[in-house]
mmCIF file of C-alpha atoms in Angstrom:
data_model
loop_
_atom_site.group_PDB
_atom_site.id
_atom_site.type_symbol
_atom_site.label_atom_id
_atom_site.label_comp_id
_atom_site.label_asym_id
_atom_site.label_seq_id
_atom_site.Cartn_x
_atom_site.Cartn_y
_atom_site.Cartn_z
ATOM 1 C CA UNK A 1055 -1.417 24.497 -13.210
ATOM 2 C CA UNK A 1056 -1.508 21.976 -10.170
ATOM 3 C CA UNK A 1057 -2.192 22.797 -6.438
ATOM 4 C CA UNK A 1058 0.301 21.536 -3.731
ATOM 5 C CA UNK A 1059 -2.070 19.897 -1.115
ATOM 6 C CA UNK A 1060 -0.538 19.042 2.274
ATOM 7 C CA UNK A 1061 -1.130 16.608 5.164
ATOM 8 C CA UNK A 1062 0.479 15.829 8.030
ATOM 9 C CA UNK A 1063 0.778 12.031 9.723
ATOM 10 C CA UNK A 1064 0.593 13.143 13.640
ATOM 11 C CA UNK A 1065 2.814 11.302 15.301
ATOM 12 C CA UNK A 1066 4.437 13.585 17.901
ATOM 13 C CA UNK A 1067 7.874 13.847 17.148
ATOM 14 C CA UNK A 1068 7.718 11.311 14.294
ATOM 15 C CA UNK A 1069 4.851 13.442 12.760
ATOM 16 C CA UNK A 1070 5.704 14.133 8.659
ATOM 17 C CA UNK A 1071 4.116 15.818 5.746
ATOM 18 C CA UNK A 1072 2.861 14.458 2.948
ATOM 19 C CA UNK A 1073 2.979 16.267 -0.115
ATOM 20 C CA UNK A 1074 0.546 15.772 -3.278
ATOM 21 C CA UNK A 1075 0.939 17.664 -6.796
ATOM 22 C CA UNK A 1076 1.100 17.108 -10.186
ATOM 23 C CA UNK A 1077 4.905 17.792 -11.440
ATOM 24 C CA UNK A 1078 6.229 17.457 -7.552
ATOM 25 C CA UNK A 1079 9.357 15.514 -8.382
ATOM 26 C CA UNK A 1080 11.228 18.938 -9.856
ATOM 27 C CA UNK A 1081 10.977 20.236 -6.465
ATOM 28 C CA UNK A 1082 11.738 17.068 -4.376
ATOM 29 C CA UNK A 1083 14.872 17.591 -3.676
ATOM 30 C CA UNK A 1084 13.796 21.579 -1.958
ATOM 31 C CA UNK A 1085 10.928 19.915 -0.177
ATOM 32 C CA UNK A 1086 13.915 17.042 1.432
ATOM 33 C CA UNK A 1087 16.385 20.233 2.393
ATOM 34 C CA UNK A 1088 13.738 21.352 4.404
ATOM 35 C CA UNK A 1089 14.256 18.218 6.669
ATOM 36 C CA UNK A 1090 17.631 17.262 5.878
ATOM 37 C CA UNK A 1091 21.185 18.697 6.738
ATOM 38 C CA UNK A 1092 23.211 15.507 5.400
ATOM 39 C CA UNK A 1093 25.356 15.602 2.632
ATOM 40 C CA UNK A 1094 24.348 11.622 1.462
ATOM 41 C CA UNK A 1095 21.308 9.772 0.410
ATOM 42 C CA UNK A 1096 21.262 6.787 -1.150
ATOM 43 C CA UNK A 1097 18.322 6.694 -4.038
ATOM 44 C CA UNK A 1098 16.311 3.186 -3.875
ATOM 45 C CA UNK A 1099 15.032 2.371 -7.393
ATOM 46 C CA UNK A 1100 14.333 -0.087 -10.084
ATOM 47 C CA UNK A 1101 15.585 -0.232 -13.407
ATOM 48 C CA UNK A 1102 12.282 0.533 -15.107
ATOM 49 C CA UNK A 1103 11.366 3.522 -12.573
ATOM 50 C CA UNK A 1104 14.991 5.026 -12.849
ATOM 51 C CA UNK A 1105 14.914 5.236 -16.546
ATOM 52 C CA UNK A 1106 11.607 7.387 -16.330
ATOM 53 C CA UNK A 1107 12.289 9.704 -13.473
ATOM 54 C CA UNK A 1108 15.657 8.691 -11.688
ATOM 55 C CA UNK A 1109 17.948 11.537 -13.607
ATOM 56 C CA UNK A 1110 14.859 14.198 -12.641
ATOM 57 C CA UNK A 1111 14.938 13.173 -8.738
ATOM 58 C CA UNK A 1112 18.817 12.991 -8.921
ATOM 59 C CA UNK A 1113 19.267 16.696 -10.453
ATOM 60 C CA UNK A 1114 16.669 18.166 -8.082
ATOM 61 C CA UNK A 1115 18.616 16.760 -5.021
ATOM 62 C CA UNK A 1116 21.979 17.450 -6.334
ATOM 63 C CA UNK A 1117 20.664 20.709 -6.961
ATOM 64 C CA UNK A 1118 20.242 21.389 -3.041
ATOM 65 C CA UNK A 1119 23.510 20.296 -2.891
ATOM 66 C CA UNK A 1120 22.848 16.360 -1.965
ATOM 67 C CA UNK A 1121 25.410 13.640 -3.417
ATOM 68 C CA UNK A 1122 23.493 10.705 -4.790
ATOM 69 C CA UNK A 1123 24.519 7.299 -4.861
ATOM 70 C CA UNK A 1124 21.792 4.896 -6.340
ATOM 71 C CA UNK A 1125 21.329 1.772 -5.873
ATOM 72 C CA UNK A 1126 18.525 -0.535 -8.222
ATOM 73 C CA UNK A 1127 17.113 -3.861 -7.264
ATOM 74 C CA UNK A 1128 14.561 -5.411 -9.753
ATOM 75 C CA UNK A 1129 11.142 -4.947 -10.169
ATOM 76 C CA UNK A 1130 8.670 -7.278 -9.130
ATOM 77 C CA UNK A 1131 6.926 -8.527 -5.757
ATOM 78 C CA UNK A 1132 9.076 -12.037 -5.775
ATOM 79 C CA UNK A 1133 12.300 -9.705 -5.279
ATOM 80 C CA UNK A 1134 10.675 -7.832 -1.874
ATOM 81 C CA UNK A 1135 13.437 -10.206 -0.547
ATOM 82 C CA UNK A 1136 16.231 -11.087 2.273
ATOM 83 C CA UNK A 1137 18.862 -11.584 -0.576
ATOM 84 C CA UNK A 1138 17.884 -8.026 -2.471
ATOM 85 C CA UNK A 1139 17.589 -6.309 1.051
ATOM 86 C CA UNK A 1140 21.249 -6.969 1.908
ATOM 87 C CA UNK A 1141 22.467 -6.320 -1.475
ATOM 88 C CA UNK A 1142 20.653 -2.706 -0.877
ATOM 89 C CA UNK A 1143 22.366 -2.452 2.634
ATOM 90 C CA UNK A 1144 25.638 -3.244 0.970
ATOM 91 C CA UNK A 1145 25.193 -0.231 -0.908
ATOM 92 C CA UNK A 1146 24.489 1.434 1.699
ATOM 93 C CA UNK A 1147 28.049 0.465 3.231
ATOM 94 C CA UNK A 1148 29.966 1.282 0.053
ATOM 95 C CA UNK A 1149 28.649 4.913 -0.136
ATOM 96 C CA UNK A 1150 29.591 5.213 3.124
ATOM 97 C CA UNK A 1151 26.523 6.307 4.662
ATOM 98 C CA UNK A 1152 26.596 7.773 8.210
ATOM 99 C CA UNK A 1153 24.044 8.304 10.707
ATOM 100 C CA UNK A 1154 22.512 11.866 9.529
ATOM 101 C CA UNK A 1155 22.208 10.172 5.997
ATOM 102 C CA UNK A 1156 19.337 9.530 4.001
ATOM 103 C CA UNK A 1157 17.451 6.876 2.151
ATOM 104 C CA UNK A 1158 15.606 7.717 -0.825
ATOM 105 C CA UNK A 1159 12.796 5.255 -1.977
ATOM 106 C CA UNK A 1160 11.691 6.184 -5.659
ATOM 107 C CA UNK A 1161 8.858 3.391 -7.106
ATOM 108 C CA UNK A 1162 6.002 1.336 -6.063
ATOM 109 C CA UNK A 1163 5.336 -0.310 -3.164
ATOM 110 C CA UNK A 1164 8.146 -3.147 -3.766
ATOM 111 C CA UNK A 1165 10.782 -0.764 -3.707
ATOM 112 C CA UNK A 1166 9.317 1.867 -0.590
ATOM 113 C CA UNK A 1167 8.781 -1.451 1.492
ATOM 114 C CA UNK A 1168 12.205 -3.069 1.238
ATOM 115 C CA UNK A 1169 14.322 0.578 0.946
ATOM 116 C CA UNK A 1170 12.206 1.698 4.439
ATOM 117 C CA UNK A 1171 13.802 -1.318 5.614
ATOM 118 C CA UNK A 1172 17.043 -0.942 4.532
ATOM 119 C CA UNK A 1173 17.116 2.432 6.548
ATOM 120 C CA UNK A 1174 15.064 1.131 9.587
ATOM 121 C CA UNK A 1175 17.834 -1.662 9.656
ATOM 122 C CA UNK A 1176 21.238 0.620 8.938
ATOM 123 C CA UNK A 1177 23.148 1.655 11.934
ATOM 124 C CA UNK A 1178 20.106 0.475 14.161
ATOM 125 C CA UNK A 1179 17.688 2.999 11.679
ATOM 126 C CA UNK A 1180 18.489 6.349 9.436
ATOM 127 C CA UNK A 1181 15.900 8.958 7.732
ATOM 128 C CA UNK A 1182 14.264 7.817 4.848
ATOM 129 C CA UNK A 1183 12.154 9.422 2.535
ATOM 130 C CA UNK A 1184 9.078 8.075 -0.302
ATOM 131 C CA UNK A 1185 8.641 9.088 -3.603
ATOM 132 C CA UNK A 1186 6.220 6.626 -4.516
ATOM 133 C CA UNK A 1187 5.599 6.173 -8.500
ATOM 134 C CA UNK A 1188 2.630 3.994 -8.171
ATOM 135 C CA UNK A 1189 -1.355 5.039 -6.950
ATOM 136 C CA UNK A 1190 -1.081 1.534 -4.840
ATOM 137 C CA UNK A 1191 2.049 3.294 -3.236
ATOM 138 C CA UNK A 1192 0.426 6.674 -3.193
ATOM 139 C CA UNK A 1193 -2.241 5.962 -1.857
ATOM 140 C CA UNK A 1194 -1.182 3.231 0.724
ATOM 141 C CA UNK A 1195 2.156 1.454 1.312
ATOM 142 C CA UNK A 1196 4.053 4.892 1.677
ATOM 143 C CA UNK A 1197 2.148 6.531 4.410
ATOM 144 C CA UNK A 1198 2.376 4.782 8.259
ATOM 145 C CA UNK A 1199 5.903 3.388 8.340
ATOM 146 C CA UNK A 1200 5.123 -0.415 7.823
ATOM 147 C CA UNK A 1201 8.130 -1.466 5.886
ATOM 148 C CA UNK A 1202 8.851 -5.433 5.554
ATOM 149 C CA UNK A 1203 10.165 -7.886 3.489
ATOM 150 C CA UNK A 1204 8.465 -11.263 2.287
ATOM 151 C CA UNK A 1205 9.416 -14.528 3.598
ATOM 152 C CA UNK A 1206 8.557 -18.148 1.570
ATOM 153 C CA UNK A 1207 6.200 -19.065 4.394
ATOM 154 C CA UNK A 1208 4.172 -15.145 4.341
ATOM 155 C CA UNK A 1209 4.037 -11.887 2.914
ATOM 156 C CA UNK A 1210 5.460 -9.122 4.998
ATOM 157 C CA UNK A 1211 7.074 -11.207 7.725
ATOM 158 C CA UNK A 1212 10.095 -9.490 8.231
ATOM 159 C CA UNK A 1213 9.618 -6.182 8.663
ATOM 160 C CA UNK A 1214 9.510 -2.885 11.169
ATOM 161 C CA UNK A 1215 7.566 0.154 12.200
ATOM 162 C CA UNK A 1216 9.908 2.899 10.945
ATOM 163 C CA UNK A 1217 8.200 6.244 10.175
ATOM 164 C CA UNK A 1218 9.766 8.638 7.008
ATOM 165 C CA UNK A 1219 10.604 11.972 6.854
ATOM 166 C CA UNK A 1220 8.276 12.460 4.317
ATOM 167 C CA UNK A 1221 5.794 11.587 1.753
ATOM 168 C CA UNK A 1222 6.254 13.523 -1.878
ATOM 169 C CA UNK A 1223 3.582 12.414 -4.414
ATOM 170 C CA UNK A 1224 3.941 13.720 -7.867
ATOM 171 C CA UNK A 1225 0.583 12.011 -9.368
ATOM 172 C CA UNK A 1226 2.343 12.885 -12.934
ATOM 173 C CA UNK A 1227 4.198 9.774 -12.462
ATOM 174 C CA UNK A 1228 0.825 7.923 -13.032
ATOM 175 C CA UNK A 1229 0.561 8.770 -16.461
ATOM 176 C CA UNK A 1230 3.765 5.660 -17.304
ATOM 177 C CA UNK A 1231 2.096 3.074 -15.486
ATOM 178 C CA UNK A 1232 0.935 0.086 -16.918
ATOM 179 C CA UNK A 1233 -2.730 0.255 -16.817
ATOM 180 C CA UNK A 1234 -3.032 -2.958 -14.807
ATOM 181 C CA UNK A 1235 -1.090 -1.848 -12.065
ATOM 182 C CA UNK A 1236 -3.122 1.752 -11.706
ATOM 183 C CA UNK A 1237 -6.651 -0.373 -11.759
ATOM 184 C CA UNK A 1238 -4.571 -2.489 -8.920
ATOM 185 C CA UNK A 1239 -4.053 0.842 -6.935
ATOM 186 C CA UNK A 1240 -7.887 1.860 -7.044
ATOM 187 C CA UNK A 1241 -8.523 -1.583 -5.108
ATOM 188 C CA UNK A 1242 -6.681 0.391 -2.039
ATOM 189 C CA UNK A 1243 -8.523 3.198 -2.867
ATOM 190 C CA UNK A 1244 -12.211 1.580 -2.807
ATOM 191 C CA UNK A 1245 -10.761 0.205 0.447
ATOM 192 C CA UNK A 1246 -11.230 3.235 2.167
ATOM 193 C CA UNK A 1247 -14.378 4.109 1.319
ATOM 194 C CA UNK A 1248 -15.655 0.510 2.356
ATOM 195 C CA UNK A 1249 -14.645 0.766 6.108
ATOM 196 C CA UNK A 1250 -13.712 4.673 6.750
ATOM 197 C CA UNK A 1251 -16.246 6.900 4.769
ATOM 198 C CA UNK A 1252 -19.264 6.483 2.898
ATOM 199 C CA UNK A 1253 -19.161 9.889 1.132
ATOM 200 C CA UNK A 1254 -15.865 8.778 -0.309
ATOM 201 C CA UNK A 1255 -17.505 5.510 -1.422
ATOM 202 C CA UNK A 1256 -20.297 7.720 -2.787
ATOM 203 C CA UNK A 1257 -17.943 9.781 -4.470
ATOM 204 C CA UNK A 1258 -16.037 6.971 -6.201
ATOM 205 C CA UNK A 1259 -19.316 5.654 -7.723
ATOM 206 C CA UNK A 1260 -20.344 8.551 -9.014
ATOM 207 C CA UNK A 1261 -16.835 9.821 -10.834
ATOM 208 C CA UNK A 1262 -16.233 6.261 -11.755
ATOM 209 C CA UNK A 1263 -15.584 7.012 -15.526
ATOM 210 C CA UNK A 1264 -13.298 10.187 -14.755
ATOM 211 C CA UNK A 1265 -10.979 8.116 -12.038
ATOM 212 C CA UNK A 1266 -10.960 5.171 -15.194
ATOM 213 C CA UNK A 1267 -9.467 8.177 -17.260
ATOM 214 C CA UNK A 1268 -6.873 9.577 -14.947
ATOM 215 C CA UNK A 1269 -8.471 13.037 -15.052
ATOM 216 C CA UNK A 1270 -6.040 15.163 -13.035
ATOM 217 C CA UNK A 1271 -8.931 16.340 -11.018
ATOM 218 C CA UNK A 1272 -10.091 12.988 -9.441
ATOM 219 C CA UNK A 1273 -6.305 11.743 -9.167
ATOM 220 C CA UNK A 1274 -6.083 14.541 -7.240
ATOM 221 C CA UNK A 1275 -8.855 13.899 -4.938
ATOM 222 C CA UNK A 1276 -8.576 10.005 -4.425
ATOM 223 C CA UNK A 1277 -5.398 10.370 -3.348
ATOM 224 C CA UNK A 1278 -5.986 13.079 -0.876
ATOM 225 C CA UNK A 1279 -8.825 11.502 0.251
ATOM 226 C CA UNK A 1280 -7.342 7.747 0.891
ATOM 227 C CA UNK A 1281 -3.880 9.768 2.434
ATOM 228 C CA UNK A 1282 -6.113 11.764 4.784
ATOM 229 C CA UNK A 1283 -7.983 8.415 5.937
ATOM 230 C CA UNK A 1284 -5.064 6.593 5.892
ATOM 231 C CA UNK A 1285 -3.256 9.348 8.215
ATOM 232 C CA UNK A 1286 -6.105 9.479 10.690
ATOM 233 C CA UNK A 1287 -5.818 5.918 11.353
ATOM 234 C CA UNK A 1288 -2.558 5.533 11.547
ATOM 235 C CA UNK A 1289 -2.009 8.821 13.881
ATOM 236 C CA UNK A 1290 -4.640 6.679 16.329
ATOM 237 C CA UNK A 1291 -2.743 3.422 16.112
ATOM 238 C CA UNK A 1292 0.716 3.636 14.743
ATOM 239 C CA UNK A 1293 1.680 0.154 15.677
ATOM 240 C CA UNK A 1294 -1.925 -1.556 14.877
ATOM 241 C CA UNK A 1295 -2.872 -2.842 17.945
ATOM 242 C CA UNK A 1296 -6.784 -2.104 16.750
ATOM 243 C CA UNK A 1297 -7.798 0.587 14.825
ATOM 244 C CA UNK A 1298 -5.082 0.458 12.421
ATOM 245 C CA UNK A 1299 -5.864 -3.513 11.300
ATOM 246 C CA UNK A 1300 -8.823 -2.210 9.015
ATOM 247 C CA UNK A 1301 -6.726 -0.914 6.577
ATOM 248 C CA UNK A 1302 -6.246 -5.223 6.218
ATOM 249 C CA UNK A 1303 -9.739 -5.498 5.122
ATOM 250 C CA UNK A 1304 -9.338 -8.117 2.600
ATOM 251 C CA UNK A 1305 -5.789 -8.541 3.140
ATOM 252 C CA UNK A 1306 -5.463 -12.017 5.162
ATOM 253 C CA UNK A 1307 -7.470 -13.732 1.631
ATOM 254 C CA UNK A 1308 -5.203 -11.518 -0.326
ATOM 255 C CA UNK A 1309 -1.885 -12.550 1.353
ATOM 256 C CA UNK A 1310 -2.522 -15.676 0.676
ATOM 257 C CA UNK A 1311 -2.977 -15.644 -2.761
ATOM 258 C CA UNK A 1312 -0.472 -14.128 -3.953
ATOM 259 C CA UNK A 1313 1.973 -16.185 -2.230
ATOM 260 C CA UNK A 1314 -0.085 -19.247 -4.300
ATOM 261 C CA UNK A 1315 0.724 -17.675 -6.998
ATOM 262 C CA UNK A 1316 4.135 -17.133 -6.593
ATOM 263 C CA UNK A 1317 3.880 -13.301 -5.825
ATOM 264 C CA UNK A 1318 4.247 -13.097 -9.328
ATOM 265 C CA UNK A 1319 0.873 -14.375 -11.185
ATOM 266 C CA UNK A 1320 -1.752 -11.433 -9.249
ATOM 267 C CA UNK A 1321 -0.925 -8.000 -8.223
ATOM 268 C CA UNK A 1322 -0.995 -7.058 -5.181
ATOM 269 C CA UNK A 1323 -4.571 -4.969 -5.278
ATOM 270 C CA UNK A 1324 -5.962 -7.301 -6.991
ATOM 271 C CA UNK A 1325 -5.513 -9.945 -4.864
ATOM 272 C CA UNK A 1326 -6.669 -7.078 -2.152
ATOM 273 C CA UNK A 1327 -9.921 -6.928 -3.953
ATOM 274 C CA UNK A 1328 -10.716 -10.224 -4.363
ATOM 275 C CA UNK A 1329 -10.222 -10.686 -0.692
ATOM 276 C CA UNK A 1330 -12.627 -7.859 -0.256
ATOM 277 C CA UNK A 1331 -14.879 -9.542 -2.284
ATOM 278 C CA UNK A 1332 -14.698 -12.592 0.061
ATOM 279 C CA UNK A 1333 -14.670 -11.011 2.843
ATOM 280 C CA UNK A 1334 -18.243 -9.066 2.087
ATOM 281 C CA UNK A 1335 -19.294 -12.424 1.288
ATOM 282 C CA UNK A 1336 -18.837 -13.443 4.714
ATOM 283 C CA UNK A 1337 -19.776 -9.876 6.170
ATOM 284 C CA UNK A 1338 -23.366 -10.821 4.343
ATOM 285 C CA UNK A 1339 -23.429 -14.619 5.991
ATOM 286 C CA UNK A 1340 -23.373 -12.701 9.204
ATOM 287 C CA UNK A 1341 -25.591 -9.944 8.473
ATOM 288 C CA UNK A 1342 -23.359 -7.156 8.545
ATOM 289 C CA UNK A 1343 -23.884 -6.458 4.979
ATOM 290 C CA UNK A 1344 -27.417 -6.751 3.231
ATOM 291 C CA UNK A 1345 -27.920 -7.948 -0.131
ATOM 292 C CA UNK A 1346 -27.899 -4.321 -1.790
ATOM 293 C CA UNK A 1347 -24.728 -3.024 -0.520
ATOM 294 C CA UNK A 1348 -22.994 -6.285 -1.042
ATOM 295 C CA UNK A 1349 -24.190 -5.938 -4.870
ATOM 296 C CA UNK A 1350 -22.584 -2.191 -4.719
ATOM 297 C CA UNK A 1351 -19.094 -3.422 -3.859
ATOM 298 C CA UNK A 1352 -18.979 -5.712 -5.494
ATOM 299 C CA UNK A 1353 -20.706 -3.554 -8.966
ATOM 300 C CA UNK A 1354 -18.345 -0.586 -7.874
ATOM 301 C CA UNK A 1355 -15.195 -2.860 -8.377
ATOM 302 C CA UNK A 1356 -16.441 -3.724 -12.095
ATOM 303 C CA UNK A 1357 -16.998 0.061 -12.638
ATOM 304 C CA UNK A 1358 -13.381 0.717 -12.024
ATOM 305 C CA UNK A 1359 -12.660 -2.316 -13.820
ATOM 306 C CA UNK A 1360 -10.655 -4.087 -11.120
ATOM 307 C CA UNK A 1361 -10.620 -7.461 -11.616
ATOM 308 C CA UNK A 1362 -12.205 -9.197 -9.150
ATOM 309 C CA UNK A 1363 -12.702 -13.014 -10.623
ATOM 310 C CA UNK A 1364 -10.637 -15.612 -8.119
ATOM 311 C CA UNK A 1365 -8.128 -17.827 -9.371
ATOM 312 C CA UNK A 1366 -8.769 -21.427 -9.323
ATOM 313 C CA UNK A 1367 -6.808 -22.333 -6.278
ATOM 314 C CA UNK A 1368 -8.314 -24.637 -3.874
ATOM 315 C CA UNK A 1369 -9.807 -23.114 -1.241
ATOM 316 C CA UNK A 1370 -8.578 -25.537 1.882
ATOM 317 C CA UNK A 1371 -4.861 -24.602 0.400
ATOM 318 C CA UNK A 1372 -5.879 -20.411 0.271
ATOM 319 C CA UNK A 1373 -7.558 -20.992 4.176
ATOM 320 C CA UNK A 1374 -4.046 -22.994 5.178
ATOM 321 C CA UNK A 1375 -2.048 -20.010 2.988
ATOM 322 C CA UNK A 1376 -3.998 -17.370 5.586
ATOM 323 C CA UNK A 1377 -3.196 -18.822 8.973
ATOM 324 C CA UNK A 1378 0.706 -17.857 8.019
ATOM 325 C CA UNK A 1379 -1.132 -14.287 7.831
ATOM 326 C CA UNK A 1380 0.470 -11.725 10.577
ATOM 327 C CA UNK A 1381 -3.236 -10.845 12.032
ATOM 328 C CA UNK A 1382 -3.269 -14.328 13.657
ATOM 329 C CA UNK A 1383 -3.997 -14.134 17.235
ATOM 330 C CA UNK A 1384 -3.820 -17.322 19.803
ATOM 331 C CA UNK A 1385 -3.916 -19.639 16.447
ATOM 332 C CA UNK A 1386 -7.379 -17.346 15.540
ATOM 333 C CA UNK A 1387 -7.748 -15.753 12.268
ATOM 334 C CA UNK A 1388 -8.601 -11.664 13.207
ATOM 335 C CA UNK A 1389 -10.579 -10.241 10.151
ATOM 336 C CA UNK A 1390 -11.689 -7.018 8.854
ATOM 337 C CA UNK A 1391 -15.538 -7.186 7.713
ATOM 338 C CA UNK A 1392 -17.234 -4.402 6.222
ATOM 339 C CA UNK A 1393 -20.174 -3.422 9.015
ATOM 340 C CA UNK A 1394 -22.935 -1.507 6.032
ATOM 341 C CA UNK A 1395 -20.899 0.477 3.546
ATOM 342 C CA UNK A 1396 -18.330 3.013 5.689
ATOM 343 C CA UNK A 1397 -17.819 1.377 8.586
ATOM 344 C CA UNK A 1398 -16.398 -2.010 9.958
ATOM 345 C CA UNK A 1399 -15.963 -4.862 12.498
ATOM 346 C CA UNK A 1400 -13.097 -6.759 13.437
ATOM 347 C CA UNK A 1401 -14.186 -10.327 14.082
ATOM 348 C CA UNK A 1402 -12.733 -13.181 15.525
ATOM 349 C CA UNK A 1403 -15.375 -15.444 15.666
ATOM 350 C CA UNK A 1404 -15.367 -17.006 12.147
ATOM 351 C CA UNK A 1405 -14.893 -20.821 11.715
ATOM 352 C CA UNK A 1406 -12.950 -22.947 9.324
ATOM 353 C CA UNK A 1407 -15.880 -23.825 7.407
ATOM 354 C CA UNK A 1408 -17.550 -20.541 7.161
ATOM 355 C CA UNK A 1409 -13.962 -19.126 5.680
ATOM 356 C CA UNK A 1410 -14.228 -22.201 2.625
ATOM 357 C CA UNK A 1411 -17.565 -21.224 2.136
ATOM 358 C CA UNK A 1412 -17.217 -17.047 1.490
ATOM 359 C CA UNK A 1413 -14.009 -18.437 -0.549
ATOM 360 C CA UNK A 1414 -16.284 -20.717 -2.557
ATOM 361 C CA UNK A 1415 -18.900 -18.087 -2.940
ATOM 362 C CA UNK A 1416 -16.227 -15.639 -3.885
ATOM 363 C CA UNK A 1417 -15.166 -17.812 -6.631
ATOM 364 C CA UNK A 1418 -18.287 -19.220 -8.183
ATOM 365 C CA UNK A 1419 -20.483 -16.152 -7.751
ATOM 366 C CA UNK A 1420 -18.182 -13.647 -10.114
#
């Protein structure tokens, strides 16, 4: 009924496959003896993700012969934590893990971030494998190895470049998630088609209605299409020392609003979006955007029905939030701006004041 599609993340000897088919999970745990002799994994969950498809992942590993401990932290971006990291690793001690065994990250981006560093930080770094649940996590946060926890002052300041074994995306797992959270993921999606590829961009404009609906079809093809971008990148620039920091387009406003609101009040994506949105105000102030394609971002975002409509936060407290932000370089801000629609600049040269002002346009032009 579904066709396996297959990439690969070239990294040399780090390289890995992702996987991408509907009803993958039953044949997860075939696809992990493939790169896997050990006898151990521990499975990285949450309650609400293990009660949907934890038993289905468990049988298909111990099916290949794999004994599964599991080990559930809760859900939610305020737990991507020190104190639920250690309580993981502690797991990881009791079930006796060795060097040969295996993490198993099965959920969203919460849970893939904080298991891959669980096994980057166990016995100086173990395999680790993502099963992400989510289309943010499918289409982003498990592909490239960037695995972090948050911190109080910043999101993502504790963290490693530690590459898995693989990538198996059942897009199935789509059809149980809350409908805010798959609008969320399509903000990472539109992403790519803002600074990578204008066909994509093209393409998600014009299917608009049938990526709204989940139709097999275009869940299909948007995540293909962000994993391929996203694997080209990151195959150029695994550690982001240029190419790579485009994927943060509309991350550094992001970050900082979510930490304002607690982690807990905006979604991740969404936050990503309306950064987007601020940041292609500022990409018009300096004439790397014109009027038109600023008004198709910003009209492609409603399409999808990502909310886009900034949070009343002040804006000198969201610019003070974003120089915590880990793009800053020499005490400058580094940002992604969208250069016409499919391709980007990284600037450096943007003041204080002309950061309040796309922030204030962001907020009072929506």
């Amino acid at each position: 009924m579904y066709s396996l599609r297959e990439l690969e993340v070239s990294l040399g000897e780090r390289s890995y496959p992702i996987y991408i088919e509907g009803g993958l999970l039953k044949s997860s745990g075939i696809l992990l003896r493939q790169v896997s002799r050990t006898d151990k994994i521990l499975l990285v969950s949450n309650p609400t993700v293990f009660a949907l498809y934890g038993r289905k992942v468990q049988e298909a590993m111990e099916k290949q012969g794999f004994s599964v401990s599991v080990a559930l932290m809760p859900d939610g971006e305020q737990y991507k934590n020190q104190e639920e990291a250690f309580k993981v690793l502690d797991q990881a001690v009791e079930a006796q893990l060795e060097r040969s065994s295996l993490v198993l990250a099965l959920g969203g981006g919460v849970v893939g971030d904080l298991a891959g560093l669980v096994a980057a930080l166990y016995q100086r770094g173990i395999d680790y494998v993502q099963i992400p649940t989510t289309l943010l996590s499918q289409v982003d946060s498990s592909v490239g190895g960037k695995v972090a926890i948050n911190h109080p002052q910043g999101k993502n300041l504790i963290g490693a470049f530690h590459q898995p074994r693989m990538v198996i995306i059942d897009y199935l797992t789509l059809a149980t998630l809350d409908k805010r959270e798959y609008k969320s993921g399509l903000a990472e999606v539109v992403k790519y088609g803002i600074i990578h590829d204008i066909n994509f961009f093209d393409y998600l404009e014009s299917h608009a209605e049938a990526i709204k609906a989940q139709e097999a079809g275009s869940l299909e093809k948007i995540i293909y299409e962000s994993c391929r971008i996203k694997s080209e990148v990151v195959a150029k620039d695994e550690r982001e020392t240029g190419l790579r920091a485009i994927l943060n387009l509309g991350h550094t406003f992001g970050h900082s609003l979510e930490k304002l609101g607690n982690y807990s009040r905006l979604r991740h994506g969404e936050a990503v979006a309306m950064g987007t949105i601020a940041a292609s105000f500022l990409a018009r102030e300096k004439n790397y955007l014109t009027v038109d394609e600023l008004e198709r971002i910003i009209k492609l975002y409603r399409c999808l029905g990502i909310p886009i409509r900034w949070p009343d936060f002040e804006p000198p407290a969201i610019y003070e939030g974003m120089l915590n932000d880990k793009k800053v370089i020499n005490h400058k801000l580094r940002l992604v701006l969208p250069r016409g629609i499919g391709n980007f600049v990284l600037s450096e040269d943007i003041s204080r004041e002309e950061l309040l002002a796309a922030i204030r346009q962001a907020q009072n032009s929506l």
